Structures are given as C-alpha cells and as structure tokens.
Coordinates of C-alpha atoms in Angstrom, one line a residue:
X205 CA -28.4 50.8 -45.3
X206 CA -27.7 50.1 -49.0
X207 CA -24.5 51.0 -50.9
X208 CA -23.8 51.0 -54.6
X209 CA -20.3 51.4 -55.9
X210 CA -19.6 53.0 -59.3
X211 CA -16.0 52.9 -60.7
X212 CA -15.2 56.3 -62.0
X213 CA -11.6 55.3 -62.9
X214 CA -9.2 52.6 -61.9
X215 CA -8.3 54.7 -58.9
X216 CA -11.6 56.5 -58.0
X217 CA -15.0 55.3 -57.1
X218 CA -18.4 56.9 -56.2
X219 CA -20.4 55.4 -53.4
X220 CA -24.1 56.0 -53.4
X221 CA -25.6 55.3 -50.0
X222 CA -29.3 55.0 -49.1
X223 CA -30.0 55.2 -45.3
X224 CA -33.4 54.5 -43.7
X225 CA -34.4 57.2 -41.2
X226 CA -34.5 54.7 -38.3
X227 CA -30.7 54.3 -38.7
X228 CA -30.3 58.0 -37.9
X229 CA -32.2 57.8 -34.6
X230 CA -29.1 57.9 -32.4
X231 CA -27.6 60.9 -34.3
X232 CA -31.0 62.6 -34.2
X233 CA -31.3 62.4 -30.4
X234 CA -27.7 63.7 -30.1
X235 CA -28.6 66.6 -32.5
X236 CA -31.6 67.6 -30.3
X237 CA -29.4 67.6 -27.2
X238 CA -26.7 69.7 -28.9
X239 CA -29.1 72.2 -30.3
X240 CA -30.9 72.4 -26.9
X241 CA -27.5 73.3 -25.3
X242 CA -26.9 76.1 -27.9
X243 CA -30.3 77.9 -28.0
X244 CA -31.9 80.1 -25.4
X245 CA -35.8 79.8 -25.0
X246 CA -37.6 81.8 -22.3
X247 CA -39.0 79.4 -19.7
X248 CA -36.6 76.6 -20.3
X249 CA -33.2 76.0 -18.8
X250 CA -30.2 75.5 -21.2
X251 CA -30.3 71.9 -22.4
X252 CA -33.9 71.3 -21.4
X253 CA -35.7 72.7 -24.4
X254 CA -38.1 70.0 -25.8
X255 CA -37.7 68.7 -29.3
X256 CA -41.1 70.1 -30.5
X257 CA -40.2 73.6 -29.2
X258 CA -36.8 73.5 -31.0
X259 CA -38.6 72.6 -34.3
X260 CA -41.3 75.2 -33.8
X261 CA -38.8 78.0 -33.0
X262 CA -35.8 77.1 -35.1
X263 CA -37.1 74.7 -37.8
X264 CA -36.6 71.1 -38.5
X265 CA -33.7 71.9 -40.9
X266 CA -31.4 72.9 -38.0
X267 CA -31.9 69.5 -36.4
X268 CA -31.4 67.6 -39.7
X269 CA -28.2 69.4 -40.4
X270 CA -26.7 68.5 -37.0
X271 CA -28.0 64.9 -37.4
X272 CA -26.2 64.5 -40.7
X273 CA -23.0 66.2 -39.5
X274 CA -22.9 63.5 -36.8
X275 CA -24.0 60.6 -38.8
X276 CA -22.4 61.0 -42.2
X277 CA -18.8 60.2 -41.2
X278 CA -19.9 57.0 -39.4
X279 CA -22.2 56.0 -42.3
X280 CA -19.4 56.6 -44.8
X281 CA -17.1 54.4 -42.8
X282 CA -19.7 51.7 -42.7
X283 CA -20.3 51.9 -46.4
X284 CA -16.5 51.6 -47.1
X285 CA -16.3 48.5 -44.9
X286 CA -19.2 46.9 -46.6
X287 CA -18.0 47.8 -50.1
X288 CA -14.5 46.3 -49.8
X289 CA -12.8 49.4 -51.1
X290 CA -9.6 50.9 -49.7
X291 CA -9.7 54.8 -49.7
X292 CA -6.4 56.7 -50.0
X293 CA -7.9 60.2 -49.8
X294 CA -10.5 62.2 -48.0
X295 CA -14.0 61.7 -49.6
X296 CA -16.1 64.4 -51.3
X297 CA -19.5 63.8 -49.7
X298 CA -22.7 65.3 -51.1
X299 CA -26.2 64.8 -49.6
X300 CA -28.4 64.1 -52.7
X301 CA -31.8 63.3 -51.1
X302 CA -33.6 63.9 -47.8
X303 CA -37.0 62.4 -47.5
X304 CA -37.8 63.4 -43.9
X305 CA -38.9 60.5 -41.8
X306 CA -38.2 58.0 -44.5
X307 CA -34.8 58.1 -46.1
X308 CA -31.5 60.0 -46.7
X309 CA -29.2 59.5 -49.7
X310 CA -25.7 60.7 -50.1
X311 CA -22.8 60.1 -52.4
X312 CA -19.1 59.9 -51.6
X313 CA -16.4 60.2 -54.3
X314 CA -13.0 59.1 -53.1
X315 CA -9.6 57.9 -54.5
X316 CA -9.0 54.2 -53.8
X317 CA -6.3 51.7 -54.0
X318 CA -6.6 50.1 -57.5
X319 CA -7.5 46.5 -58.0
X320 CA -4.6 44.4 -59.4
X321 CA -3.4 40.8 -59.2
X322 CA -0.2 39.8 -57.5
X323 CA 2.0 37.7 -59.9
X324 CA 3.4 34.4 -58.6
X325 CA 6.6 35.3 -56.6
X326 CA 7.8 31.8 -56.0
X327 CA 11.1 31.2 -57.8
X328 CA 11.8 34.8 -58.8
X329 CA 15.5 34.9 -59.8
X330 CA 17.6 37.5 -58.1
X331 CA 21.3 38.2 -57.7
X332 CA 23.0 39.4 -54.6
X333 CA 26.6 40.4 -53.7
X334 CA 29.1 37.7 -52.7
X335 CA 29.6 37.0 -49.0
X336 CA 33.3 36.3 -49.7
X337 CA 35.6 38.4 -47.5
X338 CA 38.8 39.3 -49.2
X339 CA 42.1 40.5 -47.7
X340 CA 41.4 43.8 -49.5
X341 CA 38.2 44.2 -47.5
X342 CA 40.1 43.7 -44.3
X343 CA 42.8 46.1 -45.3
X344 CA 40.2 48.8 -46.1
X345 CA 38.6 48.5 -42.7
X346 CA 41.9 48.4 -40.9
X347 CA 42.9 51.5 -42.8
X348 CA 39.7 53.3 -41.8
X349 CA 40.5 52.4 -38.2
X350 CA 44.0 53.9 -38.6
X351 CA 42.4 57.1 -39.9
X352 CA 40.3 57.3 -36.7
X353 CA 43.4 57.1 -34.5
X354 CA 45.5 59.5 -36.6
X355 CA 47.2 62.5 -35.0
X356 CA 48.0 65.9 -36.4
X357 CA 51.5 67.2 -36.3
X358 CA 52.7 70.7 -37.2
X359 CA 54.9 71.0 -40.2
X360 CA 57.1 73.8 -41.6
X361 CA 55.9 73.7 -45.2
X362 CA 53.1 74.7 -47.5
X363 CA 49.7 73.0 -47.2
X364 CA 48.6 70.4 -49.7
X365 CA 45.4 68.3 -50.1
X366 CA 44.8 66.2 -47.0
X367 CA 46.7 68.6 -44.7
X368 CA 44.9 70.6 -41.9
X369 CA 45.2 74.3 -41.5
X370 CA 44.2 76.7 -38.8
X371 CA 43.2 80.0 -40.3
X372 CA 41.3 83.2 -39.9
X373 CA 38.6 84.2 -42.4
X374 CA 37.2 87.6 -43.2
X375 CA 34.8 88.6 -46.0
X376 CA 34.1 92.1 -47.5
X377 CA 31.7 93.5 -50.0
X378 CA 32.8 96.7 -51.7
X379 CA 35.4 97.1 -49.0
X380 CA 32.9 96.7 -46.1
X381 CA 33.4 94.0 -43.6
X382 CA 30.6 91.4 -43.3
X383 CA 30.4 90.7 -39.6
X384 CA 28.7 87.3 -39.8
X385 CA 31.3 86.2 -42.3
X386 CA 34.3 86.7 -39.9
X387 CA 35.8 83.6 -38.2
X388 CA 39.0 83.0 -36.2
X389 CA 41.0 79.8 -35.6
X390 CA 39.0 77.7 -38.0
X391 CA 40.4 74.2 -38.5
X392 CA 39.9 72.8 -41.9
X393 CA 41.1 69.9 -44.0
X394 CA 42.4 71.1 -47.4
X395 CA 40.6 69.4 -50.2
X396 CA 37.5 68.5 -48.1
X397 CA 35.2 70.4 -50.4
X398 CA 34.1 73.5 -48.7
X399 CA 30.8 75.1 -49.9
X400 CA 32.8 78.3 -50.1
X401 CA 34.0 77.9 -53.6
X402 CA 37.6 78.7 -54.2
X403 CA 38.8 78.0 -50.7
X404 CA 40.6 74.7 -51.4
X405 CA 42.4 76.1 -54.4
X406 CA 43.5 79.2 -52.4
X407 CA 44.8 77.1 -49.5
X408 CA 47.0 74.8 -51.6
X409 CA 50.6 76.1 -51.4
X410 CA 50.0 78.4 -48.4
X411 CA 52.2 78.2 -45.4
X412 CA 52.0 79.5 -41.8
X413 CA 51.8 83.3 -41.8
X414 CA 50.7 83.5 -45.5
X415 CA 47.7 85.7 -46.4
X416 CA 45.6 85.6 -49.5
X417 CA 42.4 87.1 -50.9
X418 CA 40.1 85.5 -53.4
X419 CA 36.7 86.3 -54.8
X420 CA 33.7 84.0 -54.3
X421 CA 29.9 84.0 -53.9
X422 CA 28.7 83.8 -50.3
X423 CA 26.4 80.8 -49.5
X424 CA 24.8 81.7 -46.2
X425 CA 23.6 84.6 -44.1
X426 CA 22.0 87.9 -45.1
X427 CA 24.4 88.3 -48.0
X428 CA 23.9 84.8 -49.5
X429 CA 24.3 84.9 -53.3
X430 CA 26.4 88.1 -53.3
X431 CA 30.0 88.3 -54.5
X432 CA 32.6 89.0 -51.8
X433 CA 36.3 89.2 -51.3
X434 CA 37.4 86.6 -48.8
X435 CA 40.8 87.0 -47.0
X436 CA 42.4 84.0 -45.4
X437 CA 45.3 84.1 -43.1
X438 CA 47.0 80.7 -42.3
X439 CA 48.2 80.4 -38.8
X440 CA 49.7 76.9 -39.0
X441 CA 49.8 73.8 -41.1
X442 CA 49.4 70.2 -39.8
X443 CA 49.8 66.9 -41.5
X444 CA 47.9 63.7 -40.5
X445 CA 50.2 61.0 -39.1
X446 CA 48.8 57.4 -39.0
X447 CA 49.8 54.9 -36.3
X448 CA 52.0 52.0 -37.3
X449 CA 50.2 48.7 -38.0
X450 CA 51.4 46.6 -35.2
X451 CA 50.3 44.9 -32.0
X452 CA 50.5 48.2 -30.1
X453 CA 48.0 49.7 -32.5
X454 CA 45.7 46.7 -32.0
X455 CA 45.7 47.3 -28.2
X456 CA 45.1 51.0 -28.7
X457 CA 42.2 50.6 -31.2
X458 CA 40.5 47.5 -29.8
X459 CA 40.3 45.0 -27.0
X460 CA 42.7 42.6 -28.8
X461 CA 46.4 42.1 -27.9
X462 CA 47.7 41.4 -31.4
X463 CA 47.1 42.8 -34.9
X464 CA 46.2 39.3 -36.2
X465 CA 43.5 39.0 -33.6
X466 CA 42.1 42.3 -34.6
X467 CA 42.1 41.3 -38.3
X468 CA 40.4 38.0 -37.5
X469 CA 37.7 39.9 -35.6
X470 CA 37.2 42.3 -38.4
X471 CA 37.0 39.4 -40.9
X472 CA 34.3 37.7 -38.8
X473 CA 32.3 40.9 -38.5
X474 CA 32.7 41.6 -42.2
X475 CA 31.4 38.2 -43.1
X476 CA 28.4 38.7 -40.8
X477 CA 27.7 42.1 -42.5
X478 CA 27.9 40.6 -45.9
X479 CA 25.5 37.8 -45.0
X480 CA 23.0 40.4 -43.6
X481 CA 23.5 42.4 -46.8
X482 CA 22.7 39.3 -48.9
X483 CA 19.4 38.9 -47.0
X484 CA 18.5 42.5 -47.4
X485 CA 19.4 42.6 -51.1
X486 CA 17.5 39.3 -51.8
X487 CA 14.3 40.9 -50.4
X488 CA 14.8 44.2 -52.1
X489 CA 15.7 42.7 -55.5
X490 CA 12.9 40.2 -55.3
X491 CA 10.4 43.0 -54.5
X492 CA 11.8 45.1 -57.4
X493 CA 11.5 42.2 -59.8
X494 CA 7.9 41.6 -58.7
X495 CA 7.1 45.3 -59.1
X496 CA 8.5 45.3 -62.7
X497 CA 5.9 42.6 -63.6
X498 CA 2.8 44.7 -62.8
X499 CA 1.4 48.0 -63.8
X500 CA -0.5 49.6 -60.9
X501 CA -2.3 52.9 -61.7
X502 CA -1.7 55.5 -58.9
X503 CA -4.3 57.9 -57.5
X504 CA -3.3 61.5 -58.2
X505 CA -4.2 62.5 -54.6
X506 CA -1.8 60.0 -53.1
X507 CA 1.0 60.8 -55.5
X508 CA 0.6 64.6 -54.9
X509 CA 0.5 64.1 -51.1
X510 CA 3.7 62.0 -51.2
X511 CA 5.6 64.5 -53.5
X512 CA 4.4 67.5 -51.4
X513 CA 5.7 65.8 -48.2
X514 CA 9.1 65.3 -49.7
X515 CA 9.2 68.9 -51.0
X516 CA 8.2 70.1 -47.5
X517 CA 11.1 68.1 -46.0
X518 CA 13.5 69.6 -48.5
X519 CA 12.4 73.1 -47.6
X520 CA 13.0 72.3 -44.0
X521 CA 16.5 70.9 -44.7
X522 CA 17.4 74.1 -46.7
X523 CA 16.2 76.3 -43.9
X524 CA 18.1 74.4 -41.3
X525 CA 21.3 74.4 -43.3
X526 CA 21.6 78.2 -43.3
X527 CA 22.6 78.0 -46.9
X528 CA 21.2 79.7 -49.9
X529 CA 19.2 77.4 -52.2
X530 CA 21.9 77.6 -54.8
X531 CA 24.6 76.7 -52.3
X532 CA 22.5 73.9 -50.8
X533 CA 22.1 72.1 -54.2
X534 CA 25.7 72.7 -55.1
X535 CA 26.8 71.1 -51.8
X536 CA 24.8 68.0 -52.7
X537 CA 25.9 68.1 -56.4
X538 CA 22.4 68.3 -57.8
X539 CA 19.8 70.8 -58.9
X540 CA 16.3 71.7 -57.8
X541 CA 14.9 70.3 -61.0
X542 CA 16.8 67.0 -60.6
X543 CA 15.7 66.7 -56.9
X544 CA 12.0 67.3 -57.9
X545 CA 12.2 64.7 -60.7
X546 CA 13.7 62.3 -58.1
X547 CA 10.9 63.0 -55.7
X548 CA 8.3 62.1 -58.4
X549 CA 10.1 58.9 -59.3
X550 CA 10.6 57.8 -55.7
X551 CA 7.1 58.7 -54.7
X552 CA 5.6 56.6 -57.5
X553 CA 7.8 53.6 -56.4
X554 CA 6.9 54.1 -52.7
X555 CA 3.2 54.1 -53.3
X556 CA 3.3 51.2 -55.7
X557 CA 5.4 49.3 -53.2
X558 CA 3.0 50.0 -50.4
X559 CA 0.0 48.8 -52.5
X560 CA 1.8 45.6 -53.4
X561 CA 3.0 44.7 -49.9
X562 CA -0.4 45.5 -48.4
X563 CA -1.9 43.0 -50.9
X564 CA 0.6 40.3 -50.0
X565 CA -0.1 41.0 -46.3
X566 CA -3.8 40.3 -46.8
X567 CA -3.1 37.4 -49.2
X568 CA -0.7 35.7 -46.7
X569 CA -2.8 36.7 -43.7
X570 CA 0.1 38.4 -41.9
X571 CA -0.3 40.0 -38.5
X572 CA 1.6 41.6 -35.7
X573 CA 2.1 40.1 -32.3
X574 CA 2.6 42.1 -29.1
X575 CA 6.2 40.9 -28.9
X576 CA 6.9 41.9 -32.5
X577 CA 5.6 45.4 -31.8
X578 CA 7.7 45.6 -28.6
X579 CA 10.8 44.5 -30.5
X580 CA 10.1 47.1 -33.2
X581 CA 9.8 49.9 -30.6
X582 CA 13.0 48.8 -28.8
X583 CA 15.0 48.7 -32.1
X584 CA 13.6 52.1 -33.3
X585 CA 14.3 53.6 -29.9
X586 CA 17.9 52.5 -30.0
X587 CA 18.3 54.1 -33.5
X588 CA 16.8 57.4 -32.2
X589 CA 18.7 57.3 -29.0
X590 CA 15.6 57.5 -26.7
X591 CA 14.2 55.2 -24.1
X592 CA 11.8 52.5 -25.4
X593 CA 9.0 53.6 -23.0
X594 CA 9.4 57.2 -24.2
X595 CA 9.0 56.2 -27.8
X596 CA 6.1 53.9 -27.1
X597 CA 4.3 56.7 -25.3
X598 CA 5.0 59.1 -28.2
X599 CA 3.6 56.6 -30.7
X600 CA 0.5 56.1 -28.6
X601 CA -0.1 59.8 -28.0
X602 CA 0.2 60.6 -31.7
X603 CA -1.9 57.7 -33.0
X604 CA 1.2 56.2 -34.7
X605 CA 1.0 52.7 -33.4
X606 CA -1.1 51.7 -36.5
X607 CA 1.6 53.1 -38.7
X608 CA 4.2 51.1 -36.8
X609 CA 2.2 47.9 -37.3
X610 CA 1.8 48.6 -41.0
X611 CA 5.6 49.0 -41.2
X612 CA 6.1 45.7 -39.4
X613 CA 3.7 43.7 -41.6
X614 CA 5.1 45.2 -44.8
X615 CA 8.6 44.1 -43.7
X616 CA 7.2 40.6 -43.1
X617 CA 5.6 40.6 -46.6
X618 CA 9.0 41.6 -48.0
X619 CA 10.5 38.7 -46.2
X620 CA 7.9 36.3 -47.7
X621 CA 8.9 37.5 -51.2
X622 CA 12.6 37.2 -50.6
X623 CA 12.3 33.7 -49.0
X624 CA 10.4 32.5 -52.1
X625 CA 13.0 33.7 -54.5
X626 CA 15.8 31.8 -56.2
X627 CA 18.9 33.6 -55.0
X628 CA 22.4 33.4 -56.4
X629 CA 25.4 35.6 -55.8
X630 CA 27.5 37.5 -58.3
X631 CA 29.8 34.5 -58.7
X632 CA 26.9 32.2 -59.7
X633 CA 26.7 30.4 -56.3
X634 CA 23.3 29.5 -54.9
X635 CA 22.5 31.4 -51.7
X636 CA 20.5 29.6 -49.1
X637 CA 18.7 32.3 -47.0
X638 CA 17.5 29.8 -44.5
X639 CA 21.0 28.7 -43.8
X640 CA 22.0 32.3 -43.3
X641 CA 19.2 32.8 -40.8
X642 CA 20.4 29.7 -38.9
X643 CA 24.0 31.0 -38.8
X644 CA 23.1 34.5 -37.7
X645 CA 20.6 33.3 -35.1
X646 CA 23.3 31.0 -33.7
X647 CA 25.7 33.9 -33.4
X648 CA 23.1 36.0 -31.6
X649 CA 22.4 33.2 -29.2
X650 CA 26.1 32.7 -28.5
X651 CA 26.5 36.4 -27.8
X652 CA 23.5 36.5 -25.5
X653 CA 24.8 33.4 -23.5
X654 CA 28.4 34.6 -23.4
X655 CA 29.5 35.4 -19.8
X656 CA 29.6 39.1 -19.0
X657 CA 33.1 40.7 -18.8
X658 CA 34.2 41.5 -15.3

C-alpha cells in the first residue's frame, strides 16, 4: 500500500491511497461469504454458493462493493498511521480507481490537528495568590460556620431583607386562577433573588397576616412569559439568630472543645487550601502564558462540534429548569447571545489547549500506569458519589477508558509546564512548588498513619 499526503489547508489534508489487489484478499473472501449468506440460488444451500456462481448470477461488482465496504475503514486507518497525521473529524472517502485484479485507489479528505512548534516553557514567569492566612480569612470561615448553625425565631414585626417568611402564593390571569402557580406554606428568604420578579420588593415591609398583590411575568409552566397578578399572604416572619462565638459553639459545630482550637484547625486547613490553590494556579497560569505565545489554526469541524455540544447541554439545562428561556437567562444574569459568544471563546480555548497538551504528552513521552488509572477512577467515583467498581465498569462498557487516560496524561502535561515555570506570589515572594508537594505529601502520610478514633 502506498499513501500520498496533500495539505489542503493547515487543518485539512487529502490522503491518496493505492492498494494492490492482493492486500484485499481477506476482505474479498469475507465478501464472498457474506454475499453467499444473503442470496438464494437453486441447488445450493444458503452460505454454500460458490464464488464463480455468485459472479455469474449477480456480477463481480456486488462482490467488489462488499469487499471495499469491509476493507476501506481498515485501509484508511493504516494510511493514517503510516502518514503521521492526527484526524479530528470523520473522513470523506471516495474510490477513484478500481483496476480489477491489480489495484484500487481511494482518497480521504479529513480535518487534522495542525502542525505547530511548542515554545520553550522552562522559566515562564507566572504569579499566584499568596498562601498567607489572615485573621480576616479565619473570621470569614467562622462566620460561614455560624450561618450554618443559625436558628429561625418568629418575630412580631414587618419583614426585611435577610428575614424568612412563610407565605401562600396564588397567580391569576384575567381573574382566572392558574392552578400550577398556586403554592401554600412556602418558606423564603427575603432578598434572596427570586426568579419571580417583584417578589422581594413586595415582601419587604409585610408582617404576619398581611396580603398584597403585584403584577409580574410568569417564568415557568404553560403560561411562562405571560403577565399575571400574584397574590401573597404572609403567615409569619422569622429572623435568623446566630449562635454566640464561644467554646460551646465550637463543641456544637466541630470536634473541638474550645473556640481557639477550632480557629487553629480552620487556619491549618485554610493554609493547606491556599497551597493547593497555588499549585493549581501555577499550572493554569503557565499553560495560559504558553498558549498566548502560539497561534494554532483550528479545524472548523472540531470547533463546530465543541460549540454544538455546549449548546446541546444548555438546551438540556433550560428544559430541566422548567423555566422559560427568558427567565433562565435572567436567573443567570446573562443573555442567549452572551452565552453563545462565551461558548465560541471557550471552545476555541479548549481545543487549542488540548492540541498543546497532547503535543507535550508526546514530546515528554508521558504515559498512564495502571495505578494512576485506578486512582483516577477512585477520585472521580468519590466526586460522583458512586462505587469505584461501578464507575470503572461504566467507563469500560462505554469505551471511555481511553478518554480517561487522555485526561490523566493531559493533567500530567499541565504539571510539567507548571513545574518548569518561575512562580512568585502576589507579594513578590518566590514560590517553590516542590516544597509545597513535600509539605502536602507529608500531611497526607500523617493523616493516613494517624490512629483511628475509637
């Protein structure tokens, strides 16, 4: 087999493949067997019709067509391997010559990953957030913990932002009740930002027993997009009461006996999180800096597929939300046009990033060990809340193990870029990633070797 490669554009090539007939022998025999099973010839059992009879009765062209249907995908794959091109779309294959008994020629046009050189990434300068933990950081986390343990207490006053109300809701259009827009004993935090426009403004100043009607546009159900009169009746008003910051609170909210011990633990975890964030940011920022140095042309087919996948997910999200399109985009404080523009930008970056990381994977000869794949499955299963064996079986059944391995080696390539960078924090201090790895690994080992609580 002989293959010639013609570059049609930086992202598309045309393969012209010449195949001697002897290389089609296996597919030819398979074609005769397949045709023999499909045809009926008097005097012969199904599957037992000789080749010469098939050609006499049905013509040589039928066999050649079956032969090429079987052989072309394999021959195309072989041509790709021998040509060192990386397809990113389905090929457009055309048989251009059949010299029966001698040679077959076909062409395959396909979008490919473009050729480009990876700039030197050693010493790329990047900046990451500081790992310094301030008292304000600790105060913010303690306050968040207080909020989790807050209680609601009924009050004899009008509601304000931050209060909770229990209310009944009813909507009418032209005086007719909309059944699916009726709700009783709804608990709601005033000022939380309801998709029902006007609700927060209406609730402010209302007390238990008060009733008010306001006009709004419905955002879900059969009448989504229509204007309706919504009547709210407040049953009671409650305010959030936060626990006192003392040792008793520490015992309630954690395994610690004193507030100081709780704050010390939060400080330690905050520092660990900031160190992890430094590592993540170093890798991401180094990757972004490297991407900014190169211009990689993108195949239209790959870009369109990526954008279409994001649009499909968006349609699914809108459908699952039960909201109208207008209400959905209002909820997320964006527009359809802005979201589509974001899809295009993010798709371009995602494809360009994948091309670059794949190139570094090959350049650095990165691979995936069985243990690394196992660790990946265990971590991903924990994130999804499923058993590792269940996820592993799902990946295997759906031919997704290769995608998992691609994700692993791309992460390793990102680590290579980050580790080669010159990293400083926002205060100008040099950041030693290897020292961070040592500290984090030591903490993990200490946790693993700690005696189990009885």
